[in-house]
Amino acid sequence: MDWLTEPFHHEFMRRVLVGGALVGFTNGFLGAFVVLRRLALMADSLSHSLLPGLAVGVMLFGLAPAGLFFGALVAALIVAVGAQLIARSSRLKEDTALGALYTVAFSLGIVLLKFVKVRVSLLHYLFGNILGLSDSDLWIIYGISLLVVPLLAALQRPLLLTLFDPTVAASQGIRVNWLNFVLMVALVLTMIASLQAIGVIMLLGLLIAPAATVYLLCDSYPAMLWGGGAIGMFGSCAGLLLSYRLDLPSGACIVLVLGVFLLAAYLFSPRYGLFRRLLPARHFHAESLARWPEDAPHQELPKEN
């Protein structure tokens, strides 16, 4: 068992595994709302829009985690709110405005990183560097995880009603716009916490894959929340150990492990798996006969006079 316990002998690996577990659980938990609400495009857009905020934060405050945090937060909120304003004030749909804004923001971030005085690699922000987690990064991950998960757990019932039928939710006195804003802020905060570990490019995989896996396995809303969190946490730790053993990029290994889980659910899910759908469906008459023992006496119908 040395191959499994040996990484824990190193202090940097213990820090990395704790941070990866928290990031994986928070993303898997939040991913349930993203999958059910079909917000994958928004999540991808917001993850890419973090880059210009990071560049501005580096230009103004260096590599201080607080400067990077607030820069990324402001940039993501500008793109999200800007897309809604454009959609409401023009004939463009929100997804079109969001797609245009985030590509412009991403391009601006790449250009701005060329002008920063601090030596920063673009690949560091695109693909993450979880081995470089500092104590300040861990405190940010702790704080955001302890804020996002309990908040969404407390609001899961009104959020569920808002996700599936906003009109009925509004008629029940639920503040739909406020809940949507809370969900968007939670999404941005979780992305900022995950940025150091997984990077802008890989971030969507960590967010979507765990919840999508549980979605293929069952129809339970609580299972999507907590099961997605558990899969995200386990997949993150397994991916980190794999990257340590094979000397591979950690973010790519995490997403690959989660991709294997998703592929297995797609193929072998007992209810929605591909192999299950390829099997011939049982006829309703055959299912009815299967409920009765073969030697059960048949009841004769009364004869008509």
Short mmCIF file of C-alpha atoms in Angstrom, two decimals:
data_model
loop_
_atom_site.label_atom_id
_atom_site.label_comp_id
_atom_site.label_asym_id
_atom_site.label_seq_id
_atom_site.Cartn_x
_atom_site.Cartn_y
_atom_site.Cartn_z
CA MET A 1 0.00 0.00 0.00
CA ASP A 2 3.04 2.29 -0.10
CA TRP A 3 2.07 3.48 -3.58
CA LEU A 4 -1.15 4.90 -2.06
CA THR A 5 0.16 6.28 1.23
CA GLU A 6 3.55 7.55 0.06
CA PRO A 7 2.15 10.84 -1.43
CA PHE A 8 0.77 11.76 2.01
CA HIS A 9 4.30 11.87 3.39
CA HIS A 10 4.89 15.12 1.51
CA GLU A 11 3.45 18.32 2.95
CA PHE A 12 2.71 19.83 -0.46
CA MET A 13 0.68 16.74 -1.47
CA ARG A 14 -1.36 16.88 1.73
CA ARG A 15 -2.16 20.52 0.97
CA VAL A 16 -3.00 19.68 -2.63
CA LEU A 17 -5.30 16.77 -1.73
CA VAL A 18 -7.21 18.82 0.85
CA GLY A 19 -7.66 21.67 -1.61
CA GLY A 20 -8.59 19.29 -4.43
CA ALA A 21 -11.16 17.49 -2.27
CA LEU A 22 -12.85 20.76 -1.26
CA VAL A 23 -12.84 22.13 -4.79
CA GLY A 24 -14.15 18.85 -6.21
CA PHE A 25 -17.00 18.59 -3.70
CA THR A 26 -18.08 22.21 -4.11
CA ASN A 27 -18.07 22.00 -7.92
CA GLY A 28 -19.91 18.67 -7.92
CA PHE A 29 -22.54 20.02 -5.53
CA LEU A 30 -23.08 23.24 -7.50
CA GLY A 31 -22.99 21.36 -10.80
CA ALA A 32 -26.40 19.84 -10.07
CA PHE A 33 -28.02 23.27 -10.39
CA VAL A 34 -26.02 24.01 -13.54
CA VAL A 35 -27.10 20.75 -15.20
CA LEU A 36 -30.76 21.03 -14.20
CA ARG A 37 -30.96 24.68 -15.22
CA ARG A 38 -29.00 24.05 -18.45
CA LEU A 39 -26.46 26.73 -17.61
CA ALA A 40 -23.44 25.01 -19.15
CA LEU A 41 -22.95 27.80 -21.70
CA MET A 42 -23.12 30.46 -18.99
CA ALA A 43 -20.70 28.51 -16.80
CA ASP A 44 -18.24 28.15 -19.67
CA SER A 45 -18.57 31.83 -20.51
CA LEU A 46 -18.01 32.94 -16.93
CA SER A 47 -14.97 30.72 -16.54
CA HIS A 48 -13.32 32.27 -19.60
CA SER A 49 -14.29 35.79 -18.55
CA LEU A 50 -12.18 35.44 -15.38
CA LEU A 51 -8.98 35.90 -17.39
CA PRO A 52 -9.07 39.70 -17.92
CA GLY A 53 -9.86 40.22 -14.24
CA LEU A 54 -6.85 38.11 -13.31
CA ALA A 55 -4.67 40.11 -15.69
CA VAL A 56 -5.82 43.43 -14.23
CA GLY A 57 -5.34 42.06 -10.71
CA VAL A 58 -1.75 41.07 -11.52
CA MET A 59 -1.07 44.48 -13.08
CA LEU A 60 -2.39 46.36 -10.02
CA PHE A 61 -1.56 44.11 -7.07
CA GLY A 62 0.96 41.58 -8.32
CA LEU A 63 0.32 37.95 -7.42
CA ALA A 64 -1.52 38.74 -4.18
CA PRO A 65 -4.45 36.27 -3.87
CA ALA A 66 -6.84 39.03 -2.71
CA GLY A 67 -6.15 41.13 -5.82
CA LEU A 68 -6.60 38.15 -8.12
CA PHE A 69 -9.81 37.20 -6.32
CA PHE A 70 -11.50 40.59 -6.65
CA GLY A 71 -10.25 41.10 -10.20
CA ALA A 72 -11.72 37.78 -11.35
CA LEU A 73 -14.97 38.42 -9.44
CA VAL A 74 -15.51 41.85 -11.02
CA ALA A 75 -14.70 40.59 -14.54
CA ALA A 76 -17.13 37.66 -14.32
CA LEU A 77 -19.93 39.82 -12.92
CA ILE A 78 -19.39 42.42 -15.67
CA VAL A 79 -19.78 39.76 -18.37
CA ALA A 80 -22.82 38.14 -16.72
CA VAL A 81 -24.66 41.41 -16.02
CA GLY A 82 -23.58 42.90 -19.35
CA ALA A 83 -25.08 39.99 -21.27
CA GLN A 84 -28.42 40.48 -19.54
CA LEU A 85 -28.40 44.24 -20.19
CA ILE A 86 -27.61 43.74 -23.88
CA ALA A 87 -30.34 41.12 -24.20
CA ARG A 88 -32.92 43.39 -22.58
CA SER A 89 -31.97 46.50 -24.58
CA SER A 90 -31.59 44.95 -28.04
CA ARG A 91 -32.99 42.18 -30.19
CA LEU A 92 -30.06 39.89 -29.34
CA LYS A 93 -30.78 36.85 -27.20
CA GLU A 94 -28.93 36.38 -23.93
CA ASP A 95 -26.90 33.39 -25.15
CA THR A 96 -25.72 35.38 -28.20
CA ALA A 97 -24.71 38.35 -26.07
CA LEU A 98 -23.00 36.06 -23.57
CA GLY A 99 -21.06 34.25 -26.28
CA ALA A 100 -19.87 37.51 -27.80
CA LEU A 101 -18.89 39.08 -24.48
CA TYR A 102 -16.96 36.17 -23.09
CA THR A 103 -14.89 35.67 -26.26
CA VAL A 104 -14.04 39.39 -26.24
CA ALA A 105 -13.20 39.21 -22.52
CA PHE A 106 -11.05 36.12 -22.98
CA SER A 107 -9.15 37.75 -25.85
CA LEU A 108 -8.67 40.90 -23.78
CA GLY A 109 -7.23 38.83 -20.95
CA ILE A 110 -4.69 37.18 -23.26
CA VAL A 111 -3.59 40.60 -24.55
CA LEU A 112 -3.37 42.14 -21.06
CA LEU A 113 -1.18 39.33 -19.75
CA LYS A 114 1.46 40.39 -22.26
CA PHE A 115 1.79 43.76 -20.50
CA VAL A 116 2.05 42.61 -16.88
CA LYS A 117 5.39 43.34 -15.23
CA VAL A 118 5.29 40.17 -13.13
CA ARG A 119 6.51 37.08 -14.94
CA VAL A 120 3.33 35.03 -15.39
CA SER A 121 2.77 32.05 -17.68
CA LEU A 122 -0.49 32.03 -19.62
CA LEU A 123 -0.67 28.24 -19.26
CA HIS A 124 -0.77 28.69 -15.48
CA TYR A 125 -4.19 30.33 -15.73
CA LEU A 126 -5.51 28.28 -18.64
CA PHE A 127 -4.77 24.82 -17.20
CA GLY A 128 -4.16 25.49 -13.52
CA ASN A 129 -1.28 24.60 -11.22
CA ILE A 130 -2.65 22.91 -8.14
CA LEU A 131 0.84 22.02 -6.93
CA GLY A 132 1.38 25.74 -6.40
CA LEU A 133 -1.45 26.12 -3.86
CA SER A 134 -0.38 28.46 -1.08
CA ASP A 135 -1.87 28.87 2.39
CA SER A 136 -3.74 31.95 1.16
CA ASP A 137 -5.24 29.93 -1.71
CA LEU A 138 -6.36 27.26 0.74
CA TRP A 139 -8.04 29.84 2.99
CA ILE A 140 -9.93 31.21 -0.03
CA ILE A 141 -11.04 27.67 -0.94
CA TYR A 142 -12.11 27.01 2.67
CA GLY A 143 -14.08 30.23 2.89
CA ILE A 144 -15.88 29.86 -0.44
CA SER A 145 -16.71 26.19 0.16
CA LEU A 146 -18.09 26.92 3.64
CA LEU A 147 -20.20 29.71 2.15
CA VAL A 148 -21.49 28.12 -1.06
CA VAL A 149 -22.38 24.58 0.05
CA PRO A 150 -24.41 25.43 3.21
CA LEU A 151 -26.12 28.32 1.42
CA LEU A 152 -27.25 26.20 -1.53
CA ALA A 153 -28.21 23.34 0.79
CA ALA A 154 -30.44 25.71 2.78
CA LEU A 155 -32.04 27.08 -0.42
CA GLN A 156 -32.37 23.79 -2.29
CA ARG A 157 -36.20 23.58 -2.08
CA PRO A 158 -36.98 27.09 -3.43
CA LEU A 159 -34.14 26.66 -5.94
CA LEU A 160 -35.67 23.41 -7.19
CA LEU A 161 -39.03 25.06 -7.75
CA THR A 162 -37.36 28.03 -9.43
CA LEU A 163 -35.33 25.78 -11.70
CA PHE A 164 -38.31 23.89 -13.06
CA ASP A 165 -41.15 26.43 -12.98
CA PRO A 166 -40.24 30.06 -12.18
CA THR A 167 -43.85 31.20 -12.65
CA VAL A 168 -45.18 28.85 -9.98
CA ALA A 169 -42.25 29.76 -7.73
CA ALA A 170 -43.07 33.47 -8.04
CA SER A 171 -46.73 32.75 -7.25
CA GLN A 172 -45.60 31.01 -4.04
CA GLY A 173 -43.80 34.16 -2.90
CA ILE A 174 -40.30 33.04 -3.90
CA ARG A 175 -38.04 35.86 -5.08
CA VAL A 176 -36.95 34.27 -8.35
CA ASN A 177 -34.63 37.05 -9.50
CA TRP A 178 -32.89 37.12 -6.14
CA LEU A 179 -32.35 33.35 -6.20
CA ASN A 180 -30.97 33.53 -9.74
CA PHE A 181 -28.53 36.21 -8.59
CA VAL A 182 -27.46 34.08 -5.61
CA LEU A 183 -26.87 31.10 -7.91
CA MET A 184 -24.82 33.21 -10.31
CA VAL A 185 -22.67 34.65 -7.49
CA ALA A 186 -22.15 31.15 -6.05
CA LEU A 187 -21.08 29.97 -9.50
CA VAL A 188 -18.56 32.79 -9.88
CA LEU A 189 -17.14 32.29 -6.39
CA THR A 190 -16.73 28.56 -6.94
CA MET A 191 -14.93 29.17 -10.21
CA ILE A 192 -12.53 31.59 -8.53
CA ALA A 193 -11.81 29.03 -5.81
CA SER A 194 -11.15 26.37 -8.46
CA LEU A 195 -9.04 28.50 -10.77
CA GLN A 196 -5.68 27.74 -9.19
CA ALA A 197 -6.42 24.01 -9.14
CA ILE A 198 -7.97 23.36 -12.52
CA GLY A 199 -7.56 26.46 -14.72
CA VAL A 200 -9.95 28.32 -17.01
CA ILE A 201 -10.09 25.67 -19.73
CA MET A 202 -10.65 22.59 -17.54
CA LEU A 203 -13.01 24.27 -15.10
CA LEU A 204 -16.22 23.34 -16.88
CA GLY A 205 -15.38 19.63 -16.80
CA LEU A 206 -15.00 19.64 -13.02
CA LEU A 207 -18.28 21.52 -12.68
CA ILE A 208 -20.44 19.51 -15.09
CA ALA A 209 -19.13 15.92 -15.15
CA PRO A 210 -19.99 14.83 -11.55
CA ALA A 211 -23.59 16.10 -11.69
CA ALA A 212 -24.07 14.71 -15.21
CA THR A 213 -22.87 11.31 -13.98
CA VAL A 214 -25.43 11.21 -11.17
CA TYR A 215 -28.10 12.54 -13.54
CA LEU A 216 -27.60 9.44 -15.71
CA LEU A 217 -27.83 7.14 -12.70
CA CYS A 218 -30.94 8.32 -10.85
CA ASP A 219 -33.83 10.78 -10.72
CA SER A 220 -33.26 12.01 -7.16
CA TYR A 221 -32.64 15.72 -6.66
CA PRO A 222 -30.81 15.33 -3.29
CA ALA A 223 -28.71 12.53 -4.82
CA MET A 224 -27.60 14.88 -7.59
CA LEU A 225 -26.44 17.41 -5.01
CA TRP A 226 -24.62 15.19 -2.54
CA GLY A 227 -23.73 12.41 -4.99
CA GLY A 228 -22.28 14.95 -7.40
CA GLY A 229 -20.23 16.42 -4.56
CA ALA A 230 -18.95 12.98 -3.56
CA ILE A 231 -18.00 12.06 -7.13
CA GLY A 232 -16.30 15.42 -7.63
CA MET A 233 -14.29 15.00 -4.43
CA PHE A 234 -13.28 11.40 -5.18
CA GLY A 235 -12.47 12.17 -8.81
CA SER A 236 -10.32 15.14 -7.83
CA CYS A 237 -8.30 13.12 -5.32
CA ALA A 238 -7.95 10.17 -7.72
CA GLY A 239 -6.85 12.48 -10.52
CA LEU A 240 -4.26 14.13 -8.27
CA LEU A 241 -2.80 10.78 -7.21
CA LEU A 242 -2.73 9.68 -10.85
CA SER A 243 -0.94 12.84 -11.91
CA TYR A 244 1.58 12.37 -9.07
CA ARG A 245 2.35 8.78 -10.05
CA LEU A 246 2.53 9.34 -13.82
CA ASP A 247 3.98 12.87 -13.74
CA LEU A 248 1.08 14.28 -15.78
CA PRO A 249 -0.81 17.62 -15.60
CA SER A 250 -3.09 17.50 -12.58
CA GLY A 251 -6.05 19.36 -14.08
CA ALA A 252 -6.17 17.10 -17.13
CA CYS A 253 -5.96 13.98 -14.94
CA ILE A 254 -8.84 15.15 -12.75
CA VAL A 255 -11.10 15.81 -15.74
CA LEU A 256 -10.09 12.51 -17.37
CA VAL A 257 -11.01 10.54 -14.24
CA LEU A 258 -14.37 12.32 -14.06
CA GLY A 259 -14.82 11.65 -17.78
CA VAL A 260 -14.33 7.92 -17.16
CA PHE A 261 -17.06 8.03 -14.51
CA LEU A 262 -19.39 9.83 -16.91
CA LEU A 263 -18.68 7.36 -19.71
CA ALA A 264 -19.34 4.41 -17.39
CA ALA A 265 -22.69 5.92 -16.34
CA TYR A 266 -23.59 6.59 -19.99
CA LEU A 267 -22.90 2.98 -20.94
CA PHE A 268 -23.96 0.98 -17.86
CA SER A 269 -26.60 3.03 -16.05
CA PRO A 270 -29.34 0.57 -15.03
CA ARG A 271 -32.09 2.94 -16.16
CA TYR A 272 -30.66 5.35 -18.73
CA GLY A 273 -27.51 3.57 -19.92
CA LEU A 274 -26.84 2.85 -23.58
CA PHE A 275 -26.70 -0.92 -23.08
CA ARG A 276 -29.98 -0.84 -21.15
CA ARG A 277 -31.70 0.93 -24.04
CA LEU A 278 -30.32 -1.56 -26.56
CA LEU A 279 -31.91 -4.49 -24.74
CA PRO A 280 -35.36 -5.52 -26.03
CA ALA A 281 -38.10 -3.98 -23.93
CA ARG A 282 -40.42 -6.34 -22.10
CA HIS A 283 -44.01 -6.27 -23.22
CA PHE A 284 -46.57 -5.08 -20.69
CA HIS A 285 -48.43 -8.41 -21.04
CA ALA A 286 -45.27 -10.36 -20.21
CA GLU A 287 -44.63 -8.18 -17.17
CA SER A 288 -48.19 -8.80 -15.94
CA LEU A 289 -47.87 -12.59 -16.34
CA ALA A 290 -44.56 -12.54 -14.47
CA ARG A 291 -46.36 -11.27 -11.37
CA TRP A 292 -48.47 -14.48 -11.12
CA PRO A 293 -47.09 -17.94 -10.32
CA GLU A 294 -47.41 -20.46 -13.12
CA ASP A 295 -49.40 -22.94 -11.02
CA ALA A 296 -51.95 -20.39 -9.80
CA PRO A 297 -55.52 -21.55 -10.55
CA HIS A 298 -57.31 -19.56 -13.20
CA GLN A 299 -60.55 -18.04 -12.02
CA GLU A 300 -63.45 -18.92 -14.28
CA LEU A 301 -65.69 -16.13 -15.41
CA PRO A 302 -69.41 -16.52 -14.61
CA LYS A 303 -71.46 -17.80 -17.49
CA GLU A 304 -74.16 -15.67 -18.93
CA ASN A 305 -77.70 -17.04 -18.76
#
